[in-house]
Amino acid sequence: MDDTRTAASDDPKPTPNSKTGLLIGDDPEVKAALLTILGPEGWTLEQSGNLDDALALAKSRQFGLIVTSRETSGKEDVEFLRRIRRVKPHTRMIILTDDSTPGDVIASMREHAFGYLSKGFSIETLAETVRTVLQTPTWDDGIEIMSATPNL
C-alpha cells in the first residue's frame, strides 16, 4: 500500500487531506469493499491486526476513518473508541461486529461512533455508511442520548 502521508496539523480534526483509512483485522470482503469505495476518492487504506496495534497507529497518525473488525465484540470496539477519543477526539469510526448487545449500540452512540453494523449486515450497507463518511466532515455531535436502557 502507499505509505505516503499528508503533513499532520496541530488541529486534531480530520481534514479533507486526511484521506487514509484504517481497517482493523483481516476480512477480505470488507477490505475489498473499502478499497472499491475509498480508492476512487483518492484514499489509501492501511490495516492493523488487532485493536492494540490500531491504537498505537492512531496515536501516531491521522486517519480519516477507522473501521473495526467483525471478530471483536461491540463492547471491545466501544472501549477502543473511548481510548482513541482521548488522543484523537474527532476520529470517525465505523464499528463492525458479530457480537453485539443493545447496550453496546447505546454506548457506541454515546461515544459518537459514526456507524454501528452488527452481525448480518450487508456489504451494501457498509458501502452506504462509508459513502456518508466521505460526505461528512466530522461526527462530533448531533446525537445526545438523554435516556436509554439496554433492555430492548
PDB file of C-alpha atoms in Angstrom:
ATOM      1  CA  MET A   1       0.000   0.000   0.000  1.00  0.00           C
ATOM      2  CA  ASP A   2       1.048   3.576  -0.499  1.00  0.00           C
ATOM      3  CA  ASP A   3       2.921   4.794   2.572  1.00  0.00           C
ATOM      4  CA  THR A   4       2.769   8.479   1.607  1.00  0.00           C
ATOM      5  CA  ARG A   5       1.154  10.697   4.223  1.00  0.00           C
ATOM      6  CA  THR A   6      -0.058  14.252   4.264  1.00  0.00           C
ATOM      7  CA  ALA A   7       1.513  16.541   6.822  1.00  0.00           C
ATOM      8  CA  ALA A   8      -0.153  16.389  10.225  1.00  0.00           C
ATOM      9  CA  SER A   9      -1.531  19.643  11.512  1.00  0.00           C
ATOM     10  CA  ASP A  10      -1.915  20.860  15.072  1.00  0.00           C
ATOM     11  CA  ASP A  11      -5.697  20.606  14.688  1.00  0.00           C
ATOM     12  CA  PRO A  12      -6.732  17.046  15.570  1.00  0.00           C
ATOM     13  CA  LYS A  13      -9.892  17.265  13.434  1.00  0.00           C
ATOM     14  CA  PRO A  14      -9.743  15.171  10.269  1.00  0.00           C
ATOM     15  CA  THR A  15      -9.327  17.415   7.257  1.00  0.00           C
ATOM     16  CA  PRO A  16     -10.147  16.776   3.623  1.00  0.00           C
ATOM     17  CA  ASN A  17      -6.440  15.891   3.276  1.00  0.00           C
ATOM     18  CA  SER A  18      -6.592  13.075   5.850  1.00  0.00           C
ATOM     19  CA  LYS A  19      -7.610  10.516   3.269  1.00  0.00           C
ATOM     20  CA  THR A  20      -6.185   7.442   4.918  1.00  0.00           C
ATOM     21  CA  GLY A  21      -8.449   4.773   6.319  1.00  0.00           C
ATOM     22  CA  LEU A  22      -7.529   2.098   8.837  1.00  0.00           C
ATOM     23  CA  LEU A  23      -9.107  -1.353   8.744  1.00  0.00           C
ATOM     24  CA  ILE A  24      -8.679  -3.483  11.836  1.00  0.00           C
ATOM     25  CA  GLY A  25      -8.476  -7.212  11.222  1.00  0.00           C
ATOM     26  CA  ASP A  26      -8.163  -9.325   8.120  1.00  0.00           C
ATOM     27  CA  ASP A  27     -11.568  -9.537   6.468  1.00  0.00           C
ATOM     28  CA  PRO A  28     -11.062  -9.830   2.685  1.00  0.00           C
ATOM     29  CA  GLU A  29     -14.698  -8.977   1.917  1.00  0.00           C
ATOM     30  CA  VAL A  30     -14.659  -5.777   3.987  1.00  0.00           C
ATOM     31  CA  LYS A  31     -11.210  -4.834   2.681  1.00  0.00           C
ATOM     32  CA  ALA A  32     -12.327  -5.259  -0.944  1.00  0.00           C
ATOM     33  CA  ALA A  33     -15.427  -3.140  -0.310  1.00  0.00           C
ATOM     34  CA  LEU A  34     -13.420  -0.377   1.349  1.00  0.00           C
ATOM     35  CA  LEU A  35     -10.838  -0.318  -1.436  1.00  0.00           C
ATOM     36  CA  THR A  36     -13.605  -0.152  -4.050  1.00  0.00           C
ATOM     37  CA  ILE A  37     -15.232   2.815  -2.313  1.00  0.00           C
ATOM     38  CA  LEU A  38     -12.214   4.706  -0.996  1.00  0.00           C
ATOM     39  CA  GLY A  39      -9.772   4.182  -3.874  1.00  0.00           C
ATOM     40  CA  PRO A  40     -11.615   6.271  -6.487  1.00  0.00           C
ATOM     41  CA  GLU A  41     -11.919   9.072  -3.918  1.00  0.00           C
ATOM     42  CA  GLY A  42      -8.129   9.221  -3.534  1.00  0.00           C
ATOM     43  CA  TRP A  43      -7.977   7.426  -0.189  1.00  0.00           C
ATOM     44  CA  THR A  44      -5.411   4.869   0.894  1.00  0.00           C
ATOM     45  CA  LEU A  45      -6.192   2.007   3.238  1.00  0.00           C
ATOM     46  CA  GLU A  46      -3.945   0.593   5.937  1.00  0.00           C
ATOM     47  CA  GLN A  47      -4.575  -2.495   8.025  1.00  0.00           C
ATOM     48  CA  SER A  48      -3.902  -3.391  11.612  1.00  0.00           C
ATOM     49  CA  GLY A  49      -4.090  -6.882  13.035  1.00  0.00           C
ATOM     50  CA  ASN A  50      -5.775  -6.006  16.326  1.00  0.00           C
ATOM     51  CA  LEU A  51      -7.146  -3.198  18.478  1.00  0.00           C
ATOM     52  CA  ASP A  52      -3.892  -2.589  20.393  1.00  0.00           C
ATOM     53  CA  ASP A  53      -1.865  -2.189  17.187  1.00  0.00           C
ATOM     54  CA  ALA A  54      -4.591   0.048  15.761  1.00  0.00           C
ATOM     55  CA  LEU A  55      -4.491   2.280  18.840  1.00  0.00           C
ATOM     56  CA  ALA A  56      -0.722   2.684  18.507  1.00  0.00           C
ATOM     57  CA  LEU A  57      -1.126   3.624  14.823  1.00  0.00           C
ATOM     58  CA  ALA A  58      -3.954   6.055  15.571  1.00  0.00           C
ATOM     59  CA  LYS A  59      -1.879   7.782  18.248  1.00  0.00           C
ATOM     60  CA  SER A  60       0.910   8.455  15.776  1.00  0.00           C
ATOM     61  CA  ARG A  61      -1.065   9.208  12.602  1.00  0.00           C
ATOM     62  CA  GLN A  62      -4.220  10.896  11.434  1.00  0.00           C
ATOM     63  CA  PHE A  63      -6.846   8.585   9.943  1.00  0.00           C
ATOM     64  CA  GLY A  64      -9.921   9.984   8.242  1.00  0.00           C
ATOM     65  CA  LEU A  65     -11.791   6.757   9.024  1.00  0.00           C
ATOM     66  CA  ILE A  66     -11.274   3.698  11.194  1.00  0.00           C
ATOM     67  CA  VAL A  67     -13.282   0.502  10.626  1.00  0.00           C
ATOM     68  CA  THR A  68     -13.207  -2.224  13.264  1.00  0.00           C
ATOM     69  CA  SER A  69     -13.227  -5.973  12.744  1.00  0.00           C
ATOM     70  CA  ARG A  70     -16.279  -8.208  12.818  1.00  0.00           C
ATOM     71  CA  GLU A  71     -14.268 -10.528  15.058  1.00  0.00           C
ATOM     72  CA  THR A  72     -14.168  -8.143  18.020  1.00  0.00           C
ATOM     73  CA  SER A  73     -17.194  -7.580  20.220  1.00  0.00           C
ATOM     74  CA  GLY A  74     -19.231  -4.400  20.259  1.00  0.00           C
ATOM     75  CA  LYS A  75     -18.110  -3.887  23.846  1.00  0.00           C
ATOM     76  CA  GLU A  76     -14.410  -4.133  22.860  1.00  0.00           C
ATOM     77  CA  ASP A  77     -14.952  -1.747  19.954  1.00  0.00           C
ATOM     78  CA  VAL A  78     -16.708   0.855  22.100  1.00  0.00           C
ATOM     79  CA  GLU A  79     -13.873   0.704  24.636  1.00  0.00           C
ATOM     80  CA  PHE A  80     -11.409   1.081  21.755  1.00  0.00           C
ATOM     81  CA  LEU A  81     -13.339   4.145  20.547  1.00  0.00           C
ATOM     82  CA  ARG A  82     -13.162   5.652  24.056  1.00  0.00           C
ATOM     83  CA  ARG A  83      -9.397   5.134  24.104  1.00  0.00           C
ATOM     84  CA  ILE A  84      -8.980   6.650  20.641  1.00  0.00           C
ATOM     85  CA  ARG A  85     -11.113   9.664  21.541  1.00  0.00           C
ATOM     86  CA  ARG A  86      -8.730  10.507  24.384  1.00  0.00           C
ATOM     87  CA  VAL A  87      -5.924  11.130  21.898  1.00  0.00           C
ATOM     88  CA  LYS A  88      -7.824  11.859  18.658  1.00  0.00           C
ATOM     89  CA  PRO A  89     -11.192  13.285  19.699  1.00  0.00           C
ATOM     90  CA  HIS A  90     -12.528  13.769  16.160  1.00  0.00           C
ATOM     91  CA  THR A  91     -11.914  10.264  14.862  1.00  0.00           C
ATOM     92  CA  ARG A  92     -14.625   8.903  12.609  1.00  0.00           C
ATOM     93  CA  MET A  93     -15.133   5.217  13.333  1.00  0.00           C
ATOM     94  CA  ILE A  94     -17.458   2.561  11.992  1.00  0.00           C
ATOM     95  CA  ILE A  95     -17.943  -0.399  14.279  1.00  0.00           C
ATOM     96  CA  LEU A  96     -18.446  -3.795  12.646  1.00  0.00           C
ATOM     97  CA  THR A  97     -19.198  -6.660  14.979  1.00  0.00           C
ATOM     98  CA  ASP A  98     -20.717 -10.113  15.055  1.00  0.00           C
ATOM     99  CA  ASP A  99     -21.017  -9.964  18.862  1.00  0.00           C
ATOM    100  CA  SER A 100     -23.331  -7.178  19.970  1.00  0.00           C
ATOM    101  CA  THR A 101     -25.862  -6.217  22.622  1.00  0.00           C
ATOM    102  CA  PRO A 102     -28.355  -3.331  22.729  1.00  0.00           C
ATOM    103  CA  GLY A 103     -26.175  -1.820  25.468  1.00  0.00           C
ATOM    104  CA  ASP A 104     -23.200  -1.812  23.093  1.00  0.00           C
ATOM    105  CA  VAL A 105     -25.236   0.047  20.473  1.00  0.00           C
ATOM    106  CA  ILE A 106     -26.302   2.673  23.010  1.00  0.00           C
ATOM    107  CA  ALA A 107     -22.721   3.039  24.269  1.00  0.00           C
ATOM    108  CA  SER A 108     -21.461   3.480  20.688  1.00  0.00           C
ATOM    109  CA  MET A 109     -23.909   6.343  20.177  1.00  0.00           C
ATOM    110  CA  ARG A 110     -22.803   7.956  23.425  1.00  0.00           C
ATOM    111  CA  GLU A 111     -19.203   7.752  22.225  1.00  0.00           C
ATOM    112  CA  HIS A 112     -20.190   9.189  18.821  1.00  0.00           C
ATOM    113  CA  ALA A 113     -19.372   6.199  16.652  1.00  0.00           C
ATOM    114  CA  PHE A 114     -20.109   7.132  13.072  1.00  0.00           C
ATOM    115  CA  GLY A 115     -21.782   3.821  12.359  1.00  0.00           C
ATOM    116  CA  TYR A 116     -22.536   0.532  14.076  1.00  0.00           C
ATOM    117  CA  LEU A 117     -23.169  -2.507  11.920  1.00  0.00           C
ATOM    118  CA  SER A 118     -23.836  -5.810  13.657  1.00  0.00           C
ATOM    119  CA  LYS A 119     -23.997  -9.440  12.549  1.00  0.00           C
ATOM    120  CA  GLY A 120     -25.813  -9.944   9.288  1.00  0.00           C
ATOM    121  CA  PHE A 121     -25.030  -6.522   7.827  1.00  0.00           C
ATOM    122  CA  SER A 122     -24.599  -6.380   4.077  1.00  0.00           C
ATOM    123  CA  ILE A 123     -21.601  -5.050   2.214  1.00  0.00           C
ATOM    124  CA  GLU A 124     -24.033  -2.637   0.533  1.00  0.00           C
ATOM    125  CA  THR A 125     -24.950  -1.225   3.961  1.00  0.00           C
ATOM    126  CA  LEU A 126     -21.265  -0.855   4.785  1.00  0.00           C
ATOM    127  CA  ALA A 127     -20.697   0.868   1.451  1.00  0.00           C
ATOM    128  CA  GLU A 128     -23.528   3.334   2.095  1.00  0.00           C
ATOM    129  CA  THR A 129     -22.184   4.096   5.575  1.00  0.00           C
ATOM    130  CA  VAL A 130     -18.684   4.719   4.176  1.00  0.00           C
ATOM    131  CA  ARG A 131     -20.081   6.964   1.426  1.00  0.00           C
ATOM    132  CA  THR A 132     -21.782   9.019   4.121  1.00  0.00           C
ATOM    133  CA  VAL A 133     -18.435   9.328   5.945  1.00  0.00           C
ATOM    134  CA  LEU A 134     -16.875  10.692   2.765  1.00  0.00           C
ATOM    135  CA  GLN A 135     -19.508  13.434   2.659  1.00  0.00           C
ATOM    136  CA  THR A 136     -19.393  14.348   6.360  1.00  0.00           C
ATOM    137  CA  PRO A 137     -16.563  16.481   7.798  1.00  0.00           C
ATOM    138  CA  THR A 138     -16.739  15.157  11.385  1.00  0.00           C
ATOM    139  CA  TRP A 139     -19.156  13.315  13.643  1.00  0.00           C
ATOM    140  CA  ASP A 140     -18.651  15.024  16.970  1.00  0.00           C
ATOM    141  CA  ASP A 141     -22.146  15.889  17.966  1.00  0.00           C
ATOM    142  CA  GLY A 142     -25.689  15.782  16.766  1.00  0.00           C
ATOM    143  CA  ILE A 143     -26.946  12.866  18.850  1.00  0.00           C
ATOM    144  CA  GLU A 144     -27.407  13.303  22.543  1.00  0.00           C
ATOM    145  CA  ILE A 145     -28.844  10.390  24.464  1.00  0.00           C
ATOM    146  CA  MET A 146     -30.896  11.673  27.351  1.00  0.00           C
ATOM    147  CA  SER A 147     -32.201   8.292  28.460  1.00  0.00           C
ATOM    148  CA  ALA A 148     -31.832   4.759  27.194  1.00  0.00           C
ATOM    149  CA  THR A 149     -31.877   1.253  28.532  1.00  0.00           C
ATOM    150  CA  PRO A 150     -30.096  -1.734  27.025  1.00  0.00           C
ATOM    151  CA  ASN A 151     -33.103  -3.978  27.683  1.00  0.00           C
ATOM    152  CA  LEU A 152     -34.879  -3.675  24.347  1.00  0.00           C
TER     153      LEU A 152
END
